[in-house]
């Protein structure tokens, strides 16, 4: 199906569902607007390069052209049906006919502007629009779980540092990661309120001076050296846990890719010795402020990497979720291992049975605290340690070039990535005594 800017008749659910399936396979390289021609002036859909189909109403008011977003057809965060979009469209036409701009902001008194109302506006108009889906979900979650239960009904103008600090202090003790996420979300929400003159100033500024632990997450300089790699690898083998979780942890170290990209790896992404990570699963390619066409990332699979793939025909690192069926039977539903499962496996470590029945648990496999993402950093540091050029390892990890280099250097670096990952795998095989005997010619 080719995307056209005009549609010969009225939209139907059959047409939209067919379009949804088509763009799921082949997303458009740029945003495309499709208009209805008959009977519904200004009514249309925008097909975004992310694959989201959004209903809109294009109209003129006060001599200016306006676009009113009516909701999305296939985005769970703002999903509407075709009939619901038409009703919103008809309501908007009636408002324009009555001399009312559908996009005009309702007048709200200062006493009506509570924290929960500002948070809802911030999530809809800023977070959902400019953040990646994953970070938007995080921002929405921390506001709803940690901020709104305590401050939601309060007027936004009454919020001070004395209200914010106890929330962050409490989280730093029990959930330091969520404390930092809450700090970032609150800072942006209150900046949003200040920018729209809902509050005279942002009370959240310079909060890291009051609470220094908010500034730098722990473990940002953590990596495993050669000695630690040997110990961790062997203890992963001997320790408990699902085979897919163990293989995923090793695969992060061998390839240097992000844990979330590895955990959702699918057999259809592999072609021979190359794994192509689609841009829709890459953190840096999913930014809504990206000013270029998003790009897939190709990863060479060395012998060691190939040995970790297993024999699954779908997800490379599967997990099994137990659910109760309608008939009362317990079923196991297949899906990819979660990113959190990898972190939990590392934190729990492994158990060692000693003499006299003594059982000892070694958290983090008996090493100082580390995370699955530190395996990626270990790969980068290890490549530098064995003199692999930085430009090569940078391409392996999919770290982006500067704006100028990214514009003018369009080489794919496949040969260099293959050489880097082959040499890194050979180094790991030598460390771990995994090197296979030479095959006869």
Tab-separated table of C-alpha atoms in Angstrom:
chain	number	residue	atom	x	y	z
A	1	UNK	CA	0.000	0.000	0.000
A	2	UNK	CA	1.439	3.359	-1.025
A	3	UNK	CA	0.750	6.300	1.231
A	4	UNK	CA	-1.158	9.027	-0.601
A	5	UNK	CA	-1.909	12.527	0.590
A	6	UNK	CA	-5.564	12.224	-0.424
A	7	UNK	CA	-8.063	9.441	0.107
A	8	UNK	CA	-10.830	8.890	-2.407
A	9	UNK	CA	-13.697	8.383	0.049
A	10	UNK	CA	-14.381	8.136	3.746
A	11	UNK	CA	-12.035	6.389	6.148
A	12	UNK	CA	-13.203	2.976	7.307
A	13	UNK	CA	-11.967	0.678	10.054
A	14	UNK	CA	-10.959	-1.847	7.392
A	15	UNK	CA	-8.797	0.735	5.618
A	16	UNK	CA	-7.189	1.949	8.858
A	17	UNK	CA	-6.495	-1.567	10.100
A	18	UNK	CA	-4.894	-2.508	6.764
A	19	UNK	CA	-2.808	0.676	6.909
A	20	UNK	CA	-1.758	-0.119	10.490
A	21	UNK	CA	-0.515	-3.579	9.486
A	22	UNK	CA	1.305	-2.219	6.437
A	23	UNK	CA	3.242	0.487	8.275
A	24	UNK	CA	4.078	-1.986	11.044
A	25	UNK	CA	6.056	-3.857	8.400
A	26	UNK	CA	7.416	-0.814	6.540
A	27	UNK	CA	7.223	2.498	8.480
A	28	UNK	CA	7.232	5.612	6.267
A	29	UNK	CA	10.588	7.441	6.038
A	30	UNK	CA	8.857	10.689	7.020
A	31	UNK	CA	5.531	11.892	8.360
A	32	UNK	CA	2.681	11.658	5.840
A	33	UNK	CA	-0.722	13.399	6.003
A	34	UNK	CA	-3.708	11.666	4.402
A	35	UNK	CA	-6.948	13.654	3.956
A	36	UNK	CA	-10.502	12.595	3.365
A	37	UNK	CA	-11.805	14.247	0.224
A	38	UNK	CA	-15.558	13.726	0.471
A	39	UNK	CA	-17.833	14.972	3.219
A	40	UNK	CA	-15.316	15.792	5.936
A	41	UNK	CA	-13.303	18.935	5.143
A	42	UNK	CA	-10.130	19.165	7.187
A	43	UNK	CA	-10.443	15.668	8.632
A	44	UNK	CA	-7.408	13.428	8.148
A	45	UNK	CA	-4.753	11.186	9.604
A	46	UNK	CA	-1.044	11.717	10.069
A	47	UNK	CA	1.142	8.634	9.680
A	48	UNK	CA	4.275	9.231	11.702
A	49	UNK	CA	7.632	7.607	10.983
A	50	UNK	CA	7.250	5.746	14.294
A	51	UNK	CA	4.206	3.961	12.827
A	52	UNK	CA	1.625	5.834	14.924
A	53	UNK	CA	-1.569	6.901	13.103
A	54	UNK	CA	-2.988	10.158	14.499
A	55	UNK	CA	-6.357	11.740	13.651
A	56	UNK	CA	-6.402	15.511	13.090
A	57	UNK	CA	-8.724	18.358	12.106
A	58	UNK	CA	-7.172	21.124	9.984
A	59	UNK	CA	-9.101	24.392	10.075
A	60	UNK	CA	-8.693	28.178	9.893
A	61	UNK	CA	-9.488	30.521	12.751
A	62	UNK	CA	-8.675	34.216	13.049
A	63	UNK	CA	-6.860	34.147	9.725
A	64	UNK	CA	-4.514	31.377	10.874
A	65	UNK	CA	-4.386	27.710	10.016
A	66	UNK	CA	-4.701	25.425	13.035
A	67	UNK	CA	-4.345	21.679	13.543
A	68	UNK	CA	-6.307	19.981	16.306
A	69	UNK	CA	-5.074	16.503	17.309
A	70	UNK	CA	-8.030	14.196	17.921
A	71	UNK	CA	-6.189	11.129	19.242
A	72	UNK	CA	-4.289	8.145	17.886
A	73	UNK	CA	-5.685	5.063	16.197
A	74	UNK	CA	-2.950	2.642	17.257
A	75	UNK	CA	-1.168	4.259	20.219
A	76	UNK	CA	-2.410	2.868	23.580
A	77	UNK	CA	-1.531	6.124	25.378
A	78	UNK	CA	-4.146	8.194	23.489
A	79	UNK	CA	-6.083	5.585	21.556
A	80	UNK	CA	-9.426	6.519	19.981
A	81	UNK	CA	-11.663	4.672	17.553
A	82	UNK	CA	-12.624	6.047	14.168
A	83	UNK	CA	-16.141	6.837	15.425
A	84	UNK	CA	-14.752	8.651	18.484
A	85	UNK	CA	-12.431	10.698	16.266
A	86	UNK	CA	-15.372	11.643	14.015
A	87	UNK	CA	-17.381	12.761	17.048
A	88	UNK	CA	-14.491	14.942	18.228
A	89	UNK	CA	-14.200	16.284	14.676
A	90	UNK	CA	-17.921	17.150	14.531
A	91	UNK	CA	-17.744	18.848	17.949
A	92	UNK	CA	-14.777	20.922	16.789
A	93	UNK	CA	-16.596	21.965	13.590
A	94	UNK	CA	-19.551	23.106	15.703
A	95	UNK	CA	-17.226	25.191	17.897
A	96	UNK	CA	-15.617	26.850	14.879
A	97	UNK	CA	-19.070	27.579	13.455
A	98	UNK	CA	-20.022	29.228	16.770
A	99	UNK	CA	-16.911	31.412	16.695
A	100	UNK	CA	-15.005	29.416	19.313
A	101	UNK	CA	-11.492	28.136	18.697
A	102	UNK	CA	-11.374	24.424	19.700
A	103	UNK	CA	-7.712	24.825	20.626
A	104	UNK	CA	-8.232	27.865	22.840
A	105	UNK	CA	-6.970	27.300	26.364
A	106	UNK	CA	-9.765	27.391	28.940
A	107	UNK	CA	-9.427	30.166	31.434
A	108	UNK	CA	-8.486	28.797	34.816
A	109	UNK	CA	-8.176	30.733	38.039
A	110	UNK	CA	-5.004	30.447	40.089
A	111	UNK	CA	-6.837	28.553	42.809
A	112	UNK	CA	-7.936	25.864	40.307
A	113	UNK	CA	-4.381	25.107	39.169
A	114	UNK	CA	-3.500	22.186	41.395
A	115	UNK	CA	-0.414	20.026	41.070
A	116	UNK	CA	-2.340	17.115	39.585
A	117	UNK	CA	-3.873	19.324	36.874
A	118	UNK	CA	-0.501	20.775	35.921
A	119	UNK	CA	1.014	17.275	35.940
A	120	UNK	CA	-1.713	16.019	33.583
A	121	UNK	CA	-1.088	18.930	31.197
A	122	UNK	CA	2.684	18.417	31.374
A	123	UNK	CA	2.370	14.706	30.583
A	124	UNK	CA	0.022	15.318	27.648
A	125	UNK	CA	1.601	18.390	26.044
A	126	UNK	CA	5.289	17.924	26.793
A	127	UNK	CA	6.356	14.518	28.088
A	128	UNK	CA	4.276	12.491	25.635
A	129	UNK	CA	5.265	14.719	22.711
A	130	UNK	CA	8.999	15.199	23.256
A	131	UNK	CA	10.167	12.222	25.324
A	132	UNK	CA	10.708	8.661	24.120
A	133	UNK	CA	7.857	6.273	25.007
A	134	UNK	CA	10.054	4.563	27.597
A	135	UNK	CA	11.090	7.771	29.386
A	136	UNK	CA	7.545	9.160	29.183
A	137	UNK	CA	6.337	6.021	30.934
A	138	UNK	CA	8.989	6.494	33.638
A	139	UNK	CA	8.101	10.171	34.142
A	140	UNK	CA	4.398	9.387	34.300
A	141	UNK	CA	5.017	6.558	36.768
A	142	UNK	CA	7.142	8.474	39.270
A	143	UNK	CA	4.810	11.472	39.277
A	144	UNK	CA	1.748	9.296	39.863
A	145	UNK	CA	3.409	7.041	42.441
A	146	UNK	CA	5.548	9.408	44.493
A	147	UNK	CA	4.485	13.026	43.885
A	148	UNK	CA	0.740	13.229	43.267
A	149	UNK	CA	-0.306	11.121	46.298
A	150	UNK	CA	1.325	13.743	48.550
A	151	UNK	CA	1.030	16.975	46.568
A	152	UNK	CA	-1.644	16.345	43.925
A	153	UNK	CA	-4.497	18.329	45.501
A	154	UNK	CA	-2.313	21.282	46.495
A	155	UNK	CA	-2.330	24.562	44.502
A	156	UNK	CA	0.749	24.588	42.301
A	157	UNK	CA	1.715	28.040	43.586
A	158	UNK	CA	1.885	26.773	47.168
A	159	UNK	CA	4.574	24.155	46.493
A	160	UNK	CA	7.953	24.979	48.020
A	161	UNK	CA	11.272	23.228	48.543
A	162	UNK	CA	10.088	22.175	51.994
A	163	UNK	CA	7.420	20.057	50.290
A	164	UNK	CA	9.759	18.480	47.750
A	165	UNK	CA	12.846	17.653	49.821
A	166	UNK	CA	11.146	15.110	52.169
A	167	UNK	CA	9.819	13.161	49.161
A	168	UNK	CA	13.270	12.912	47.572
A	169	UNK	CA	15.052	12.230	50.875
A	170	UNK	CA	12.746	9.312	51.633
A	171	UNK	CA	13.256	7.813	48.157
A	172	UNK	CA	17.046	8.183	48.356
A	173	UNK	CA	17.040	5.874	51.367
A	174	UNK	CA	14.864	3.117	49.923
A	175	UNK	CA	14.845	3.623	46.128
A	176	UNK	CA	17.794	5.799	45.013
A	177	UNK	CA	17.162	5.126	41.316
A	178	UNK	CA	13.534	6.224	41.577
A	179	UNK	CA	14.665	9.256	43.590
A	180	UNK	CA	16.773	10.429	40.653
A	181	UNK	CA	13.959	9.776	38.197
A	182	UNK	CA	11.531	11.709	40.420
A	183	UNK	CA	14.025	14.554	40.696
A	184	UNK	CA	14.293	14.818	36.903
A	185	UNK	CA	10.528	14.542	36.359
A	186	UNK	CA	9.703	17.161	39.008
A	187	UNK	CA	12.337	19.528	37.670
A	188	UNK	CA	10.878	19.399	34.160
A	189	UNK	CA	7.259	19.596	35.319
A	190	UNK	CA	7.941	22.685	37.435
A	191	UNK	CA	9.976	24.251	34.634
A	192	UNK	CA	6.930	23.622	32.397
A	193	UNK	CA	4.723	25.386	34.987
A	194	UNK	CA	7.114	28.326	35.278
A	195	UNK	CA	7.383	28.714	31.519
A	196	UNK	CA	3.577	28.983	31.282
A	197	UNK	CA	3.489	31.429	34.197
A	198	UNK	CA	1.547	29.063	36.444
A	199	UNK	CA	4.180	29.714	39.113
A	200	UNK	CA	6.488	32.729	39.528
A	201	UNK	CA	9.644	30.599	39.819
A	202	UNK	CA	10.743	26.979	39.944
A	203	UNK	CA	11.284	25.860	43.566
A	204	UNK	CA	13.180	22.787	42.392
A	205	UNK	CA	16.318	24.570	41.124
A	206	UNK	CA	19.749	23.548	42.481
A	207	UNK	CA	18.226	20.603	44.332
A	208	UNK	CA	21.442	18.582	43.893
A	209	UNK	CA	23.227	21.113	46.105
A	210	UNK	CA	20.845	20.201	48.927
A	211	UNK	CA	20.787	16.470	48.090
A	212	UNK	CA	24.143	15.653	46.407
A	213	UNK	CA	23.257	11.965	45.923
A	214	UNK	CA	20.737	13.005	43.273
A	215	UNK	CA	23.416	14.212	40.885
A	216	UNK	CA	25.523	11.227	39.808
A	217	UNK	CA	24.077	7.706	39.743
A	218	UNK	CA	26.259	5.088	41.376
A	219	UNK	CA	28.314	2.759	39.221
A	220	UNK	CA	28.844	5.003	36.199
A	221	UNK	CA	32.580	4.199	36.227
A	222	UNK	CA	32.194	0.493	37.078
A	223	UNK	CA	33.624	-2.117	34.726
A	224	UNK	CA	34.950	-5.650	35.086
A	225	UNK	CA	38.647	-6.222	34.442
A	226	UNK	CA	39.987	-9.469	32.970
A	227	UNK	CA	40.246	-11.200	36.341
A	228	UNK	CA	36.682	-10.253	37.282
A	229	UNK	CA	35.366	-11.333	33.879
A	230	UNK	CA	36.760	-14.843	34.439
A	231	UNK	CA	35.237	-15.129	37.924
A	232	UNK	CA	31.837	-13.747	36.930
A	233	UNK	CA	31.576	-15.856	33.764
A	234	UNK	CA	32.321	-19.087	35.650
A	235	UNK	CA	30.004	-18.217	38.523
A	236	UNK	CA	27.206	-17.444	36.094
A	237	UNK	CA	27.707	-20.985	34.738
A	238	UNK	CA	27.621	-22.554	38.220
A	239	UNK	CA	24.917	-20.359	39.680
A	240	UNK	CA	21.112	-20.613	39.539
A	241	UNK	CA	18.835	-18.956	37.021
A	242	UNK	CA	17.273	-19.596	33.646
A	243	UNK	CA	19.596	-20.569	30.791
A	244	UNK	CA	18.305	-17.655	28.676
A	245	UNK	CA	19.166	-15.142	31.423
A	246	UNK	CA	22.698	-16.503	31.759
A	247	UNK	CA	23.243	-16.448	27.992
A	248	UNK	CA	21.905	-12.878	27.755
A	249	UNK	CA	24.352	-11.607	30.391
A	250	UNK	CA	27.270	-13.221	28.574
A	251	UNK	CA	26.016	-11.926	25.211
A	252	UNK	CA	26.075	-8.316	26.484
A	253	UNK	CA	29.741	-8.727	27.384
A	254	UNK	CA	30.648	-10.434	24.091
A	255	UNK	CA	28.876	-7.922	21.802
A	256	UNK	CA	28.903	-4.723	23.898
A	257	UNK	CA	25.227	-3.968	23.167
A	258	UNK	CA	22.691	-2.454	25.562
A	259	UNK	CA	20.920	-4.905	27.905
A	260	UNK	CA	17.456	-3.854	26.714
A	261	UNK	CA	18.475	-4.430	23.083
A	262	UNK	CA	19.928	-7.849	23.872
A	263	UNK	CA	17.015	-9.026	26.030
A	264	UNK	CA	14.470	-8.504	23.206
A	265	UNK	CA	16.650	-9.980	20.450
A	266	UNK	CA	14.611	-11.958	17.906
A	267	UNK	CA	15.642	-14.653	15.434
A	268	UNK	CA	14.240	-12.640	12.514
A	269	UNK	CA	16.846	-9.920	13.216
A	270	UNK	CA	19.714	-12.320	12.437
A	271	UNK	CA	21.010	-12.846	8.915
A	272	UNK	CA	24.026	-15.133	8.789
A	273	UNK	CA	26.745	-13.562	10.929
A	274	UNK	CA	25.012	-10.207	11.316
A	275	UNK	CA	22.426	-9.075	13.831
A	276	UNK	CA	20.464	-5.982	12.749
A	277	UNK	CA	18.880	-4.124	15.653
A	278	UNK	CA	15.874	-2.174	14.292
A	279	UNK	CA	15.931	1.521	15.100
A	280	UNK	CA	12.612	1.215	16.922
A	281	UNK	CA	14.424	-0.758	19.660
A	282	UNK	CA	17.446	1.534	19.947
A	283	UNK	CA	17.445	4.082	22.754
A	284	UNK	CA	19.278	6.837	20.880
A	285	UNK	CA	17.198	6.423	17.707
A	286	UNK	CA	13.843	6.783	19.476
A	287	UNK	CA	14.189	10.392	20.548
A	288	UNK	CA	11.267	12.449	19.303
A	289	UNK	CA	13.620	15.400	18.874
A	290	UNK	CA	15.842	13.421	16.469
A	291	UNK	CA	16.646	15.644	13.483
A	292	UNK	CA	17.631	12.904	11.059
A	293	UNK	CA	16.249	9.636	9.756
A	294	UNK	CA	16.518	6.944	12.461
A	295	UNK	CA	19.025	4.208	11.687
A	296	UNK	CA	19.259	0.475	12.377
A	297	UNK	CA	22.452	-0.897	13.926
A	298	UNK	CA	24.400	-3.905	12.619
A	299	UNK	CA	26.380	-6.124	14.995
A	300	UNK	CA	28.808	-8.819	13.838
A	301	UNK	CA	28.335	-12.193	15.538
A	302	UNK	CA	31.649	-13.865	16.368
A	303	UNK	CA	31.987	-17.600	17.029
A	304	UNK	CA	31.559	-16.947	20.752
A	305	UNK	CA	28.461	-14.828	20.147
A	306	UNK	CA	26.972	-17.477	17.852
A	307	UNK	CA	27.477	-20.121	20.550
A	308	UNK	CA	25.254	-18.105	22.899
A	309	UNK	CA	22.253	-17.809	20.564
A	310	UNK	CA	20.623	-21.099	21.482
A	311	UNK	CA	18.196	-22.881	19.189
A	312	UNK	CA	14.994	-20.861	19.700
A	313	UNK	CA	13.053	-19.948	16.591
A	314	UNK	CA	11.601	-16.708	17.992
A	315	UNK	CA	13.124	-14.754	20.884
A	316	UNK	CA	16.796	-15.598	21.404
A	317	UNK	CA	16.552	-15.136	25.172
A	318	UNK	CA	13.013	-16.251	26.023
A	319	UNK	CA	11.194	-16.202	29.341
A	320	UNK	CA	8.060	-17.999	30.437
A	321	UNK	CA	5.192	-16.328	32.235
A	322	UNK	CA	2.697	-18.498	34.077
A	323	UNK	CA	-0.951	-17.495	33.621
A	324	UNK	CA	-4.326	-19.005	34.484
A	325	UNK	CA	-6.368	-19.897	31.432
A	326	UNK	CA	-10.129	-19.558	31.143
A	327	UNK	CA	-10.480	-23.321	31.550
A	328	UNK	CA	-8.565	-23.267	34.828
A	329	UNK	CA	-5.386	-24.736	33.360
A	330	UNK	CA	-1.994	-23.124	33.893
A	331	UNK	CA	-0.342	-22.068	30.664
A	332	UNK	CA	3.180	-20.785	29.936
A	333	UNK	CA	3.226	-17.794	27.642
A	334	UNK	CA	6.478	-17.131	25.770
A	335	UNK	CA	8.143	-13.727	25.457
A	336	UNK	CA	11.584	-12.107	25.773
A	337	UNK	CA	13.428	-12.020	29.073
A	338	UNK	CA	12.937	-8.620	30.695
A	339	UNK	CA	15.676	-6.058	31.316
A	340	UNK	CA	14.781	-6.084	35.022
A	341	UNK	CA	15.236	-9.864	35.190
A	342	UNK	CA	18.861	-9.432	34.142
A	343	UNK	CA	19.458	-6.846	36.874
A	344	UNK	CA	17.776	-9.025	39.492
A	345	UNK	CA	19.837	-12.060	38.474
A	346	UNK	CA	23.076	-10.061	38.884
A	347	UNK	CA	22.021	-8.625	42.253
A	348	UNK	CA	21.097	-12.058	43.629
A	349	UNK	CA	24.323	-13.664	42.431
A	350	UNK	CA	24.789	-17.340	43.202
A	351	UNK	CA	24.800	-19.780	46.122
A	352	UNK	CA	27.753	-21.888	47.156
A	353	UNK	CA	27.401	-24.992	49.329
A	354	UNK	CA	30.391	-25.414	51.586
A	355	UNK	CA	31.396	-28.140	53.980
A	356	UNK	CA	29.134	-29.095	56.896
A	357	UNK	CA	26.080	-28.043	54.909
A	358	UNK	CA	26.857	-24.333	55.068
A	359	UNK	CA	25.237	-22.367	52.235
A	360	UNK	CA	26.670	-18.971	51.296
A	361	UNK	CA	25.102	-16.494	48.881
A	362	UNK	CA	27.469	-14.319	46.859
A	363	UNK	CA	25.576	-11.223	45.738
A	364	UNK	CA	26.760	-9.780	42.422
A	365	UNK	CA	28.633	-13.085	41.936
A	366	UNK	CA	31.059	-12.181	44.708
A	367	UNK	CA	32.283	-8.938	43.143
A	368	UNK	CA	31.731	-5.269	44.108
A	369	UNK	CA	28.299	-4.041	43.024
A	370	UNK	CA	27.777	-4.015	39.260
A	371	UNK	CA	24.894	-4.014	36.777
A	372	UNK	CA	24.222	-5.601	33.364
A	373	UNK	CA	24.986	-2.259	31.716
A	374	UNK	CA	28.481	-2.406	33.255
A	375	UNK	CA	29.133	-5.421	31.016
A	376	UNK	CA	28.752	-3.084	28.031
A	377	UNK	CA	31.253	-0.701	29.620
A	378	UNK	CA	33.526	-3.680	30.325
A	379	UNK	CA	33.462	-4.592	26.636
A	380	UNK	CA	34.414	-1.058	25.587
A	381	UNK	CA	37.199	-0.853	28.191
A	382	UNK	CA	38.430	-4.336	27.277
A	383	UNK	CA	38.653	-3.450	23.591
A	384	UNK	CA	40.774	-0.431	24.476
A	385	UNK	CA	42.934	-2.652	26.703
A	386	UNK	CA	43.805	-4.919	23.765
A	387	UNK	CA	44.490	-1.949	21.471
A	388	UNK	CA	41.373	-2.017	19.323
A	389	UNK	CA	41.045	1.507	17.829
A	390	UNK	CA	38.549	3.698	19.667
A	391	UNK	CA	36.739	4.595	16.455
A	392	UNK	CA	36.068	0.909	15.849
A	393	UNK	CA	34.775	0.127	19.346
A	394	UNK	CA	32.694	3.286	19.214
A	395	UNK	CA	30.925	1.965	16.115
A	396	UNK	CA	30.456	-1.433	17.776
A	397	UNK	CA	28.656	0.210	20.708
A	398	UNK	CA	26.656	2.460	18.357
A	399	UNK	CA	27.874	5.663	19.956
A	400	UNK	CA	27.022	8.545	17.652
A	401	UNK	CA	29.569	10.859	16.077
A	402	UNK	CA	29.627	14.597	16.407
A	403	UNK	CA	27.225	16.495	14.184
A	404	UNK	CA	29.893	17.229	11.570
A	405	UNK	CA	31.303	13.681	11.478
A	406	UNK	CA	27.796	12.224	11.407
A	407	UNK	CA	26.952	14.392	8.407
A	408	UNK	CA	30.051	13.744	6.309
A	409	UNK	CA	31.314	10.304	7.348
A	410	UNK	CA	28.709	7.905	5.938
A	411	UNK	CA	30.891	4.780	5.882
A	412	UNK	CA	29.129	1.753	7.453
A	413	UNK	CA	32.281	0.476	9.280
A	414	UNK	CA	31.113	-3.147	8.923
A	415	UNK	CA	34.647	-4.433	8.298
A	416	UNK	CA	36.003	-2.567	11.313
A	417	UNK	CA	33.152	-3.769	13.559
A	418	UNK	CA	33.776	-7.354	12.448
A	419	UNK	CA	37.504	-7.064	13.167
A	420	UNK	CA	36.918	-5.461	16.574
A	421	UNK	CA	34.373	-8.035	17.743
A	422	UNK	CA	36.438	-10.942	16.396
A	423	UNK	CA	39.516	-9.780	18.316
A	424	UNK	CA	37.508	-9.087	21.482
A	425	UNK	CA	35.901	-12.542	21.342
A	426	UNK	CA	39.283	-14.174	20.803
A	427	UNK	CA	40.562	-12.348	23.895
A	428	UNK	CA	37.603	-13.615	25.957
A	429	UNK	CA	38.055	-17.171	24.675
A	430	UNK	CA	41.712	-17.059	25.690
A	431	UNK	CA	40.882	-15.696	29.150
A	432	UNK	CA	38.213	-18.309	29.759
A	433	UNK	CA	40.084	-21.241	28.144
A	434	UNK	CA	37.254	-21.530	25.636
A	435	UNK	CA	39.386	-21.312	22.513
A	436	UNK	CA	38.567	-24.154	20.143
A	437	UNK	CA	41.335	-26.208	18.553
A	438	UNK	CA	42.273	-25.173	15.053
A	439	UNK	CA	40.209	-26.837	12.367
A	440	UNK	CA	42.049	-28.677	9.607
A	441	UNK	CA	42.111	-26.883	6.284
